Short mmCIF file of C-alpha atoms in Angstrom, two decimals:
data_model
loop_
_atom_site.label_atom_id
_atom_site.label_comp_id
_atom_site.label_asym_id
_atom_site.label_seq_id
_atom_site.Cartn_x
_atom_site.Cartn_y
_atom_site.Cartn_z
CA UNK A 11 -5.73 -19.08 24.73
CA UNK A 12 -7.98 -20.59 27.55
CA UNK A 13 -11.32 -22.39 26.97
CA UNK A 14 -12.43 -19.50 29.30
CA UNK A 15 -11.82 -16.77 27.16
CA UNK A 16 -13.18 -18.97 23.77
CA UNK A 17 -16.62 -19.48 26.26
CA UNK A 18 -17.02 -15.84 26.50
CA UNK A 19 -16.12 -15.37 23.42
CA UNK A 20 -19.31 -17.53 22.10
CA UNK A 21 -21.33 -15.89 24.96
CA UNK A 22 -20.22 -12.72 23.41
CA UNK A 23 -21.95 -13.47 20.07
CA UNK A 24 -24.80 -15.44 21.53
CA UNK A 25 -25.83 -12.78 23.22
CA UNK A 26 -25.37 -9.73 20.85
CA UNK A 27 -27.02 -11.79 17.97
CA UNK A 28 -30.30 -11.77 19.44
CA UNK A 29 -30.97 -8.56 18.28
CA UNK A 30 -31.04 -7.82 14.33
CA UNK A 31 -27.26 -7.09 14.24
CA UNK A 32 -25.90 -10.79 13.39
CA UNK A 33 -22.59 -9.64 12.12
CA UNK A 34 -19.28 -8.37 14.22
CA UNK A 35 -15.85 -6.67 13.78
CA UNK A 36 -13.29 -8.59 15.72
CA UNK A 37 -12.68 -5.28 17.28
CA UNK A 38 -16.16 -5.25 18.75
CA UNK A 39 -15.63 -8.38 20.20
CA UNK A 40 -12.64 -7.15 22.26
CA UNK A 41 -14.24 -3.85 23.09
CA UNK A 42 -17.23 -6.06 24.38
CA UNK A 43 -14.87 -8.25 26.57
CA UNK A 44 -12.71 -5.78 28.27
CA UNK A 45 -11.06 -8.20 30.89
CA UNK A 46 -10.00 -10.25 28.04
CA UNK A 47 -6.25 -9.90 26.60
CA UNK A 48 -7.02 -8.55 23.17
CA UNK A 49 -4.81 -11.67 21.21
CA UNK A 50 -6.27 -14.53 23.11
CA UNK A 51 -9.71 -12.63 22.05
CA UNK A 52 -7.95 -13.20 18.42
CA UNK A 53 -6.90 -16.31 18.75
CA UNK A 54 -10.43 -17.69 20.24
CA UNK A 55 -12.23 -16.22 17.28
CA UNK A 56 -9.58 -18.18 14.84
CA UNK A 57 -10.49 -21.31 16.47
CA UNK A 58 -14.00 -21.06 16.43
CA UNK A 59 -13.78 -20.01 13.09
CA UNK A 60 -11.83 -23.28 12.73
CA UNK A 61 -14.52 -24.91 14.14
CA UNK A 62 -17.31 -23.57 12.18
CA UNK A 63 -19.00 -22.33 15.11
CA UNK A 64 -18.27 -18.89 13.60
CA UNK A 65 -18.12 -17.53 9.97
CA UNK A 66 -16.53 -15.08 8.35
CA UNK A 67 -18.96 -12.33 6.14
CA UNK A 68 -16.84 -10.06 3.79
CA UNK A 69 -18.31 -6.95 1.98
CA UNK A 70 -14.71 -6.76 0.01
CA UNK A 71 -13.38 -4.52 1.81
CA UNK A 72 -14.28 -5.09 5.19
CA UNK A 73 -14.33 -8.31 7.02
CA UNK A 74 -17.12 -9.29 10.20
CA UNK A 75 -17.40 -12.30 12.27
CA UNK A 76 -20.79 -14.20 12.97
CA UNK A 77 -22.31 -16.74 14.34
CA UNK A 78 -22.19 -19.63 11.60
CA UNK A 79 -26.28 -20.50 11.77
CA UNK A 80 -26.85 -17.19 10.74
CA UNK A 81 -24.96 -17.07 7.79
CA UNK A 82 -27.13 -16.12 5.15
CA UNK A 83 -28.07 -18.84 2.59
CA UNK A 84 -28.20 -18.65 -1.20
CA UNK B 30 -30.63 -9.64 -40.09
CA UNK B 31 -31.51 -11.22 -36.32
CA UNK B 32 -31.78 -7.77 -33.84
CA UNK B 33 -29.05 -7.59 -31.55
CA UNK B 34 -29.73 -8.50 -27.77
CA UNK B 35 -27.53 -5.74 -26.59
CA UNK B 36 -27.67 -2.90 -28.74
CA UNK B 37 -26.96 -0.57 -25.75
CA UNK B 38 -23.31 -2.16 -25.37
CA UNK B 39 -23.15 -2.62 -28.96
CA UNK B 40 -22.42 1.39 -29.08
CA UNK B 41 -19.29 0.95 -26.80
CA UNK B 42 -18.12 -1.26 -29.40
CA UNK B 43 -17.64 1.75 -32.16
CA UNK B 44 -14.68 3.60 -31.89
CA UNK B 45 -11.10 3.19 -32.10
CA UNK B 46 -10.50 2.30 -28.79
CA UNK B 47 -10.53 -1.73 -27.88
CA UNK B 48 -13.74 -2.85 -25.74
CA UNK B 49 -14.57 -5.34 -22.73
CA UNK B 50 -17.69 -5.81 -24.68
CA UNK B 51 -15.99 -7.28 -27.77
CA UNK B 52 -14.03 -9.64 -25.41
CA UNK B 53 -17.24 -10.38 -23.25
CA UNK B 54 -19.02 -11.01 -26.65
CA UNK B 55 -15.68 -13.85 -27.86
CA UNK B 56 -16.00 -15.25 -24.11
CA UNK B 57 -20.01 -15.74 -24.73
CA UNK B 58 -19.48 -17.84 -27.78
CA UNK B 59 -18.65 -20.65 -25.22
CA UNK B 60 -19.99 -19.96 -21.74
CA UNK B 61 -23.13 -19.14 -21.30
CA UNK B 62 -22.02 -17.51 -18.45
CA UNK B 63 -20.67 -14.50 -19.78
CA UNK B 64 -23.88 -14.61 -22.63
CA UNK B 65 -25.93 -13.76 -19.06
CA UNK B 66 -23.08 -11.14 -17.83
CA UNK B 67 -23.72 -9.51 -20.96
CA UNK B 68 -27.51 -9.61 -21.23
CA UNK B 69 -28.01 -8.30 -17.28
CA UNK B 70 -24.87 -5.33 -18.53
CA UNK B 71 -27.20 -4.69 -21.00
CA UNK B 72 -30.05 -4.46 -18.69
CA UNK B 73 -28.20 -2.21 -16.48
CA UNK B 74 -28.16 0.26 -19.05
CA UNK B 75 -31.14 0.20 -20.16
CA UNK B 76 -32.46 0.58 -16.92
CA UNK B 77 -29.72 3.05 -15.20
CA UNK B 78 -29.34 0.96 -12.07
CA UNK B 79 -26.07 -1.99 -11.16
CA UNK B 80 -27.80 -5.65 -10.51
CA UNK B 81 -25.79 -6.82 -8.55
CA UNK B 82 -25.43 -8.09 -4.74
CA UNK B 83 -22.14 -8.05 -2.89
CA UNK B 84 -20.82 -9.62 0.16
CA UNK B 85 -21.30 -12.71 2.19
CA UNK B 86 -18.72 -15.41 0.92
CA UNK B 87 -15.12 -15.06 1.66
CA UNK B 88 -13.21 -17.75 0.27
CA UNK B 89 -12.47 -22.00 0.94
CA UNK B 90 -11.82 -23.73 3.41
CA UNK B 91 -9.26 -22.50 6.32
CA UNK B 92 -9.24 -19.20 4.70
CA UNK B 93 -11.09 -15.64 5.76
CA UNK B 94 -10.31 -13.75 2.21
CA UNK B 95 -9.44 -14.00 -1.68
CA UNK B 96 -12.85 -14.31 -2.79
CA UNK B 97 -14.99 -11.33 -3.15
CA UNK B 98 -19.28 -12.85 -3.36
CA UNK B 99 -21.15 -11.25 -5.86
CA UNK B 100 -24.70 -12.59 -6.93
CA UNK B 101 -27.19 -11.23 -9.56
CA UNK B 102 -29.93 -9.72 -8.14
CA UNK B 103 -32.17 -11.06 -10.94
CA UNK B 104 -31.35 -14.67 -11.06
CA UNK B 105 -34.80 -15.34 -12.64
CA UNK B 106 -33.64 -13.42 -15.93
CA UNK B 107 -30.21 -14.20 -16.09
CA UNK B 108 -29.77 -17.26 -13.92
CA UNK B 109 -26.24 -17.70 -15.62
CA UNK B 110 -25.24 -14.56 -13.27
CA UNK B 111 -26.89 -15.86 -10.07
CA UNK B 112 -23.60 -16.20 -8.59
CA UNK B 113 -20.55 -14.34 -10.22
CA UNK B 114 -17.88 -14.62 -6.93
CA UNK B 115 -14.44 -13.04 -7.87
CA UNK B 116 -11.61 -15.01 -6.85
CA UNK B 117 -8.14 -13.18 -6.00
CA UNK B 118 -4.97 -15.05 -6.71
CA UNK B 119 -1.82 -13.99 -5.21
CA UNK B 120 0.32 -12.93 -8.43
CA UNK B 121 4.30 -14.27 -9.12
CA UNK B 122 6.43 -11.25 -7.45
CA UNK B 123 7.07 -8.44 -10.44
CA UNK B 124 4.73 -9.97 -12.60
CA UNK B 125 6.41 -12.64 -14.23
CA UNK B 126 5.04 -15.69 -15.96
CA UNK B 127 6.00 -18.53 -17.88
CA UNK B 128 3.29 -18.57 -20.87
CA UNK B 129 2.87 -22.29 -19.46
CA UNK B 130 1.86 -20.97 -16.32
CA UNK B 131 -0.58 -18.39 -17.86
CA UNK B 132 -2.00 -21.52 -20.01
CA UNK B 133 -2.63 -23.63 -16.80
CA UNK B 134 -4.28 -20.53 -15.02
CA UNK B 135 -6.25 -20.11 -17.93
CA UNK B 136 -7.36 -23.60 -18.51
CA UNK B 137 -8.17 -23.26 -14.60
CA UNK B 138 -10.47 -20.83 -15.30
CA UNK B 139 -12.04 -21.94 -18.64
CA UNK B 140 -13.30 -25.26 -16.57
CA UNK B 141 -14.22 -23.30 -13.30
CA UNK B 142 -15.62 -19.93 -14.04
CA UNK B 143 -16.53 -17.49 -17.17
CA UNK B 144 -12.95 -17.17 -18.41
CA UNK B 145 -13.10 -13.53 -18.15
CA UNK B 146 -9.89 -12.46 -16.32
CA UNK B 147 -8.75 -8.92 -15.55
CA UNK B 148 -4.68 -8.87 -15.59
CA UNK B 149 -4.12 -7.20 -13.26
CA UNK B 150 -6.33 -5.66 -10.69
CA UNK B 151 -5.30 -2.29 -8.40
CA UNK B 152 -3.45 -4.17 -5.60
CA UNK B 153 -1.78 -6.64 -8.54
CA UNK B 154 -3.26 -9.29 -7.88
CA UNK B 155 -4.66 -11.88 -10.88
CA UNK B 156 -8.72 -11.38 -10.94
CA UNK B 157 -10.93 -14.15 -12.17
CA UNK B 158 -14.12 -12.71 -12.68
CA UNK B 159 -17.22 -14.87 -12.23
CA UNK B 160 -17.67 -18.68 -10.78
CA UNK B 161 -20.83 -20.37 -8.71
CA UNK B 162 -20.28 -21.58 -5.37
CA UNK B 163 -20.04 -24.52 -6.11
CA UNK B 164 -16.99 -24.32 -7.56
CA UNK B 165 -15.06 -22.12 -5.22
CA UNK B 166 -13.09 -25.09 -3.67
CA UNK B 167 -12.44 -27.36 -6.44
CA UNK B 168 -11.27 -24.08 -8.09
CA UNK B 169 -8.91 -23.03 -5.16
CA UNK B 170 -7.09 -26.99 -5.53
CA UNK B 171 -6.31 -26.65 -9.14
CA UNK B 172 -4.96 -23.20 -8.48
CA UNK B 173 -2.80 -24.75 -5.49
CA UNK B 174 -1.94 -28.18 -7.21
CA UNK B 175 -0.46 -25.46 -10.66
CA UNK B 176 1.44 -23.71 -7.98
CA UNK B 177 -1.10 -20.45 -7.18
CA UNK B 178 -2.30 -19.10 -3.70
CA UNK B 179 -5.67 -16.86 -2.99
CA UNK B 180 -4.59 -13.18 -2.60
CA UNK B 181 -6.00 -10.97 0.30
CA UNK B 182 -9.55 -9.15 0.63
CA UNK B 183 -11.49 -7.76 3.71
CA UNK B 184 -10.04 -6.49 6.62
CA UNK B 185 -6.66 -7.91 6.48
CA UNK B 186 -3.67 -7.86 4.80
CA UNK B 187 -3.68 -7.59 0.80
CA UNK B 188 -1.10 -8.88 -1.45
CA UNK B 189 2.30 -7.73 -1.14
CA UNK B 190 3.34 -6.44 -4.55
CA UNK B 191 6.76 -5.07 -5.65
CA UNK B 192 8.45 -3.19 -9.26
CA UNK B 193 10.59 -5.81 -11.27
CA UNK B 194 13.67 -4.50 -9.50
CA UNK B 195 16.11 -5.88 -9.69
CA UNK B 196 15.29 -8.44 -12.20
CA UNK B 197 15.26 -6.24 -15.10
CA UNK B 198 16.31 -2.51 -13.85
CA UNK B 199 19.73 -1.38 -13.43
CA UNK B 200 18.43 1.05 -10.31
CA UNK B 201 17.41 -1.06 -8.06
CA UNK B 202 18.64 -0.65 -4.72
CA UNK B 203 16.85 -3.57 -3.02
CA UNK B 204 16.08 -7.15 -4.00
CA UNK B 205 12.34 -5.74 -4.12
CA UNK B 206 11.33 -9.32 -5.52
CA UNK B 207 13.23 -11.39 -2.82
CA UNK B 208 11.78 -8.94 -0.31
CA UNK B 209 8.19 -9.10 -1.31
CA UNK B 210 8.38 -12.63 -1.48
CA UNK B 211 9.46 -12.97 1.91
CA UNK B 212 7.28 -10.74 3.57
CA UNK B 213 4.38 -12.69 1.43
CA UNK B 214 5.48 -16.06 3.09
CA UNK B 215 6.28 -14.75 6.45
CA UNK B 216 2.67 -12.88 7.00
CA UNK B 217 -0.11 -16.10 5.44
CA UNK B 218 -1.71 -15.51 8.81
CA UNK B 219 -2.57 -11.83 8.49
CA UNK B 220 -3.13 -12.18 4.68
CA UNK B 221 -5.47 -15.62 5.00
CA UNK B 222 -7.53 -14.83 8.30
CA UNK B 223 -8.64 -11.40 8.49
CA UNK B 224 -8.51 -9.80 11.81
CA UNK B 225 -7.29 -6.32 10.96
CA UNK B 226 -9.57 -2.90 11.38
CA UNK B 227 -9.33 -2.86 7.63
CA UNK B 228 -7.32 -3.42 4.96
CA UNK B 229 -3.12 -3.12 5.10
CA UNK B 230 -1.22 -2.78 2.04
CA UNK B 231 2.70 -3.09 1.67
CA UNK B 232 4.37 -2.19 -1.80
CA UNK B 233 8.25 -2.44 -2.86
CA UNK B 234 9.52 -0.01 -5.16
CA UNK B 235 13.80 -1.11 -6.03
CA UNK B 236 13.83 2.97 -5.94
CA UNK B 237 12.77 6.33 -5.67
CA UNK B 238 10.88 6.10 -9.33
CA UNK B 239 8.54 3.77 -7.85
CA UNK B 240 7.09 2.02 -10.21
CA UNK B 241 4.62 0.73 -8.11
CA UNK B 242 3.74 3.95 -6.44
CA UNK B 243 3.81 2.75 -3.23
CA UNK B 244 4.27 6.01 -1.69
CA UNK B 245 0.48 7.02 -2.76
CA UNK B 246 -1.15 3.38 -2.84
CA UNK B 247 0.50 1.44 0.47
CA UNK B 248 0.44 2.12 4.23
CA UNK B 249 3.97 0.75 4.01
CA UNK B 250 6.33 1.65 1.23
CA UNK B 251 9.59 -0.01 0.87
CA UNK B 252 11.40 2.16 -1.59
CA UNK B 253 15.18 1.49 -2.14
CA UNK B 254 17.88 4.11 -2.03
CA UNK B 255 21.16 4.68 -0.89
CA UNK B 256 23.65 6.59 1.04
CA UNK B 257 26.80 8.60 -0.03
CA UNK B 258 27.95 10.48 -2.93
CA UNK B 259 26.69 10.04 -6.06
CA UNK B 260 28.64 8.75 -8.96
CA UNK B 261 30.13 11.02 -11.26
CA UNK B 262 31.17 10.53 -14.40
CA UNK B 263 32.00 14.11 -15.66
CA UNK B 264 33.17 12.85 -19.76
CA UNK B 265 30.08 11.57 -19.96
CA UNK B 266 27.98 14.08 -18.28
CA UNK B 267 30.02 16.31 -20.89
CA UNK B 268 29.06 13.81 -23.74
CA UNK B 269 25.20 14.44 -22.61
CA UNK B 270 25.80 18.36 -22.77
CA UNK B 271 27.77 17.64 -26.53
CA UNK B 272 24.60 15.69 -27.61
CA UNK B 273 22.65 18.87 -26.79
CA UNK B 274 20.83 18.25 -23.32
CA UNK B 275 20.64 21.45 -21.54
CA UNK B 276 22.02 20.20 -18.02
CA UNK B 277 21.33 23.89 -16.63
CA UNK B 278 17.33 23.59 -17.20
CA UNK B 279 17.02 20.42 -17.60
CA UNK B 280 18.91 19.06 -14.35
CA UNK B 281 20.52 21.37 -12.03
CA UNK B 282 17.51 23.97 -12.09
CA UNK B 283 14.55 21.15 -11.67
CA UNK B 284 16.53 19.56 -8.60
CA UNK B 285 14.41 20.28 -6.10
CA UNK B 286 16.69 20.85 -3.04
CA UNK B 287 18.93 22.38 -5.62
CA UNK B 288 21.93 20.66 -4.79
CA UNK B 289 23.85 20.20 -7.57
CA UNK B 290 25.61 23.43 -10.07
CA UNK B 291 26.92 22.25 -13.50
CA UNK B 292 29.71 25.03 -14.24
CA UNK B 293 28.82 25.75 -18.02
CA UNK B 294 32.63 27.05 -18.70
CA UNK B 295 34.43 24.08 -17.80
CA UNK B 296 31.26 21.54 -17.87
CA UNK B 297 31.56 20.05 -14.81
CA UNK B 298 29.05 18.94 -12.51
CA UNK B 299 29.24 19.10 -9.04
CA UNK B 300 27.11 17.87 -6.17
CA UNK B 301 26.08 18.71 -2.42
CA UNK B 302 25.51 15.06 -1.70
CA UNK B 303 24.18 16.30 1.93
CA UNK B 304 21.63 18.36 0.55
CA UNK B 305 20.44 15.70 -2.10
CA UNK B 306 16.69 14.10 -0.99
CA UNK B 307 17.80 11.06 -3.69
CA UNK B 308 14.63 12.01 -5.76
CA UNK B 309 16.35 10.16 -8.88
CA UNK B 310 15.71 12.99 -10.98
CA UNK B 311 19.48 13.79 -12.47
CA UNK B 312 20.01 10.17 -12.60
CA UNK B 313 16.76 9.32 -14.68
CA UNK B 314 17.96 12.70 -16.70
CA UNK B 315 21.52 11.26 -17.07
CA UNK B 316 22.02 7.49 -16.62
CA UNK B 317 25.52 6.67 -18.25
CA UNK B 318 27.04 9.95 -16.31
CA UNK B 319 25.06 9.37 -12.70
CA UNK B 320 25.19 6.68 -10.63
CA UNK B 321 23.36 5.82 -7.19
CA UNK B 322 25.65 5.61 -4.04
CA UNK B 323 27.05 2.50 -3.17
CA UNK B 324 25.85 1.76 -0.21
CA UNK B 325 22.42 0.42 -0.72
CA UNK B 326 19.58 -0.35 1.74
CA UNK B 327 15.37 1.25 1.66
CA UNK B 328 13.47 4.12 3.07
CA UNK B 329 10.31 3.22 4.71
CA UNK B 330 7.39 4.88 4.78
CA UNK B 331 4.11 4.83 6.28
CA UNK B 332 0.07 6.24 5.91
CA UNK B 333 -0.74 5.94 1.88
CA UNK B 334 -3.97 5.49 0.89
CA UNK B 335 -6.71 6.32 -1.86
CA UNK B 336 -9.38 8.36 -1.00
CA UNK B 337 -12.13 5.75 0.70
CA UNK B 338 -13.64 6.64 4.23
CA UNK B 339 -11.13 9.52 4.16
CA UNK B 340 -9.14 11.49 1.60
CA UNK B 341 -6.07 9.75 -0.21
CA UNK B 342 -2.69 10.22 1.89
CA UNK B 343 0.45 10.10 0.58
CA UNK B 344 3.16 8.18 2.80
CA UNK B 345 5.52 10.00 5.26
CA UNK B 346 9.18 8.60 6.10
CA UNK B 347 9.78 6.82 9.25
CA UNK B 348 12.93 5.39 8.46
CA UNK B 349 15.33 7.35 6.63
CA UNK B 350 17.59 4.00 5.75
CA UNK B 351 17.57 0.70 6.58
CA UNK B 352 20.02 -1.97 5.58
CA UNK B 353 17.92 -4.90 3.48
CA UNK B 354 19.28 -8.41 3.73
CA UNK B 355 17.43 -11.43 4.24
CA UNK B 356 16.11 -12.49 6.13
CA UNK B 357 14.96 -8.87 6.73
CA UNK B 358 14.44 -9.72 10.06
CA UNK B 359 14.41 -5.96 11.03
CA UNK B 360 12.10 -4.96 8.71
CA UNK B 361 9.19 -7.60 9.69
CA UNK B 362 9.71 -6.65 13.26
CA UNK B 363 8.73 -3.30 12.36
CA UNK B 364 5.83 -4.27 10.54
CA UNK B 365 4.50 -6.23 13.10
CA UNK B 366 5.06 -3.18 15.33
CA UNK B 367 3.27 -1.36 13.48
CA UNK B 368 0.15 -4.01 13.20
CA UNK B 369 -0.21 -4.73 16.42
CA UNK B 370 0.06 -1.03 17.20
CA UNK B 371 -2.53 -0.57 14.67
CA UNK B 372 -4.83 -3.51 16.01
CA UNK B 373 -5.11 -1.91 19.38
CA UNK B 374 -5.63 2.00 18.79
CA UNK B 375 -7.29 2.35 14.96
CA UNK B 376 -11.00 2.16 14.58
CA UNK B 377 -13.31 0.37 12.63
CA UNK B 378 -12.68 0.80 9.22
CA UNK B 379 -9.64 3.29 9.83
CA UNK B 380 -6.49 2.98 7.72
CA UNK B 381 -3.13 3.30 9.89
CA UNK B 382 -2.21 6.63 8.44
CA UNK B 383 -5.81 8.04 9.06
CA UNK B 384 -5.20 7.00 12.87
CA UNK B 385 -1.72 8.47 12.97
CA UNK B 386 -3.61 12.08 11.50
CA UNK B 387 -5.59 11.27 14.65
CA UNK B 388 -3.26 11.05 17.48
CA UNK B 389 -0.34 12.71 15.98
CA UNK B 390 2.78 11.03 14.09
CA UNK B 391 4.56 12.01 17.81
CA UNK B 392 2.74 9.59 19.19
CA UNK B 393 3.08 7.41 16.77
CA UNK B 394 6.76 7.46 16.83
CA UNK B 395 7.17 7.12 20.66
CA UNK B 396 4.74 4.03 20.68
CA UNK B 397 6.46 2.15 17.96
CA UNK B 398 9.75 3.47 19.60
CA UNK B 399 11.46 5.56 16.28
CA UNK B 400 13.17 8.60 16.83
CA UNK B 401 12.28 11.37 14.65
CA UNK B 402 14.35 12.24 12.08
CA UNK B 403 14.78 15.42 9.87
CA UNK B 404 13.66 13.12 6.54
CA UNK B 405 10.34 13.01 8.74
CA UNK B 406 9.60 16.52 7.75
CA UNK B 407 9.26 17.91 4.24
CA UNK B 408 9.55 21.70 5.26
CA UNK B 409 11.09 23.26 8.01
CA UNK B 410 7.90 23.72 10.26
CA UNK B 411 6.89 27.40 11.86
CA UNK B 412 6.34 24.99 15.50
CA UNK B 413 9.98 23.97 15.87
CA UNK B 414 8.32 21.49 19.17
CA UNK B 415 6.51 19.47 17.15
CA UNK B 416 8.44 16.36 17.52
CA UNK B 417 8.79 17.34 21.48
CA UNK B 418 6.90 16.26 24.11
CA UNK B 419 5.72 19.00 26.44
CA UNK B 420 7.48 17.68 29.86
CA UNK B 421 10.69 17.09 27.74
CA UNK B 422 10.66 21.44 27.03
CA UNK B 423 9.93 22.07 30.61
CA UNK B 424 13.16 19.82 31.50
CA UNK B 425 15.57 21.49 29.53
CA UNK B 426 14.15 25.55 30.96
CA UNK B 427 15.34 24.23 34.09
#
């Protein structure tokens, strides 16, 4: 996985959050970065979940991605 | 005589029949926790609507799953409740405890969250109901330092759960313990960090009983079987017909490919072993006189589900038999065949057997590079071409 795709990764949810949507399926991440091989899109979003730049938000059932300042507080 | 603070629940008390509200009541005697669980319950009912919130929180640190967020939408009333997270810990394989090991979880749980438990939830899982926070992480290194893992939740894969096999049933055809086990260990990734388009759920059943139904509640059953003959015993299959078990009604005529005749005159029983679907159901009927086949291996199957998003599916064969020996090598490169396949062509939110209702179990099959096989089909079909590709029927006019 190249910084490259982990950049447009983060420009991906930059740039979709600014609307009221704040929260992602990894699946629209890859549909929103088409060049992009689909794992390294995977692996990117691991590692800035690693990081803490992203969060995970979990109904239960279903799992999104988002951008970790806009993880709802308590 | 003080009034009751929950007369409403108080009513599901009466009866014969034991009540979560008598064990929520002992579990309120020392945390007030589950005192405020029961006052907003009673709430609830009084007032015909749920209070609570779900979602947000997924679990500790380095993990996307295995705890489910739940907060009181009234902390103000019940601030006891303001947070009530559900934690999901992975369960031993078949459901087997030492009571030493139940103590520690328990003790866990009496210093960490309400001490209500629910043993076991659908997936099998254990299910500690109700902690803050706060305590999610010190929680989670108790449960690892006593030997316990978080289970799966959200879009990934859920905890792998097999029958007791071979551990306490003579028909076990597969080391459904060992196997679970190993598939538990060799996936962490894709149950711990949720990437999926929604959940995935693999069950091990030692045999066609299927204890675990995993043909209706997995979209990948592992159900042991065998291939051959079946054993015959005909002095005891005689002793059964002595004892006064009508093997006419009772076993030849509720076969359900019909393959067997049991000659009344000079009680034998005889069997078509090429006709026989191994439904277990002369076997379960006669144990001492029927045996499986010796050579044992599994038959997997894909597509089960409840009904959520769509209606419940029940699982369809894609591999008649396959040989199970660790380190099952075959059978995870299938599986991850199947994910990946999964991953790339199911929508948000689609199970894999809803997608392969969507683009056909023919393409299915030729992606994931299976041949189909008569087991795939559970009636001859009026379309003979349905496992034929259109240029493939053109080829052989020519």
């Amino acid at each position: 996985m190249s910084a490259e795709t982990k950049g447009k990764v983060l420009e991906f949810f930059r740039e979709k959050s600014r609307g009221d949507k704040k929260k992602y399926y990894v699946k629209e991440v890859v549909k929103g970065l088409p060049n992009e091989d689909r794992h390294a899109i995977q692996e990117a979003v691991k590692e800035l979940l690693d990081e803490e730049t992203l969060k995970y938000w979990s109904s239960g059932s279903t799992t999104y991605v988002m951008l970790a300042e806009f993880f709802p507080k308590e | 005589m003080a009034e009751s603070e929950t007369p409403l629940l108080d009513e599901l008390e009466k009866g014969e029949w034991p009540s979560f509200v008598k064990d929520m009541k002992q579990a309120a005697e020392k945390k007030p926790m589950a005192k405020d669980l029961l006052r907003q319950l009673e709430l609830s009912y009084k007032e015909k609507i749920g209070h609570w919130k779900h979602g947000g929180i997924v679990g500790v640190k380095g993990y996307g799953g295995g705890v489910i967020g739940r907060y009181s939408d009234r902390p103000d009333l019940f601030p006891g409740v303001a947070h009530f997270h559900t934690m999901r810990v992975n369960h031993p394989t078949g459901w087997f405890y030492t009571t030493k090991a139940l103590r520690t979880l328990c003790d866990i749980w009496d210093k960490h969250g309400s001490g209500l438990t629910n043993m076991h939830g659908s997936t099998g899982d254990i299910i500690l109901l109700g902690t803050s926070t706060d305590h999610l992480q010190s929680c989670f290194d108790d449960l690892s330092d006593a030997g316990f893992d978080l289970g799966g939740s959200g879009s990934a894969l859920r905890t792998p759960s097999a029958c007791v096999g071979p551990a306490r049933c003579e028909w076990a055809c597969i080391d459904s313990l060992n196997i679970c086990y190993d598939i538990t260990m060799s996936f962490q990734d894709q149950l711990h960090r949720p990437m999926f388009p929604y959940k995935f759920k693999i069950k091990v059943s030692g045999c066609a009983n299927d204890c675990v139904a995993s043909i209706a509640r997995s979209d990948f059953s592992i159900i042991g079987t065998w291939k051959g003959k079946i054993q015959i015993d005909q002095k005891e299959v005689q002793a059964y017909a002595a004892s006064g078990l009508d093997v006419q009604a009772e076993v030849t005529d509720l076969c359900p490919t019909k393959c067997m005749t049991w000659d009344e005159k000079a009680k034998t029983l005889a069997i078509e072993d090429a006709d026989c679907t191994r439904c277990m159901h002369c076997i379960n009927m006669m144990p001492k006189a029927l045996r499986q086949g010796k050579e044992k291996g599994a038959t997997l199957l894909i597509g089960g589900k409840a009904p959520i998003v769509q209606g419940a599916l029940l699982s369809t064969v894609i591999v008649p038999f396959m040989k199970l020996e660790p380190p099952y090598q075959e059978l995870k490169d299938l599986i991850l065949k199947i994910l990946d396949w999964w991953d790339e062509h199911g929508k948000m939110r689609e199970r894999v057997g809803e997608l392969i209702n969507r683009v056909g179990m023919r393409t299915f099959l030729k992606d994931i590079g299976l041949k189909p096989a008569p087991q795939m089909v559970k009636n001859p079909r009026t379309n003979p071409y349905v496992f034929f590709w259109p240029e493939e029927i053109k080829k052989e006019v020519k």
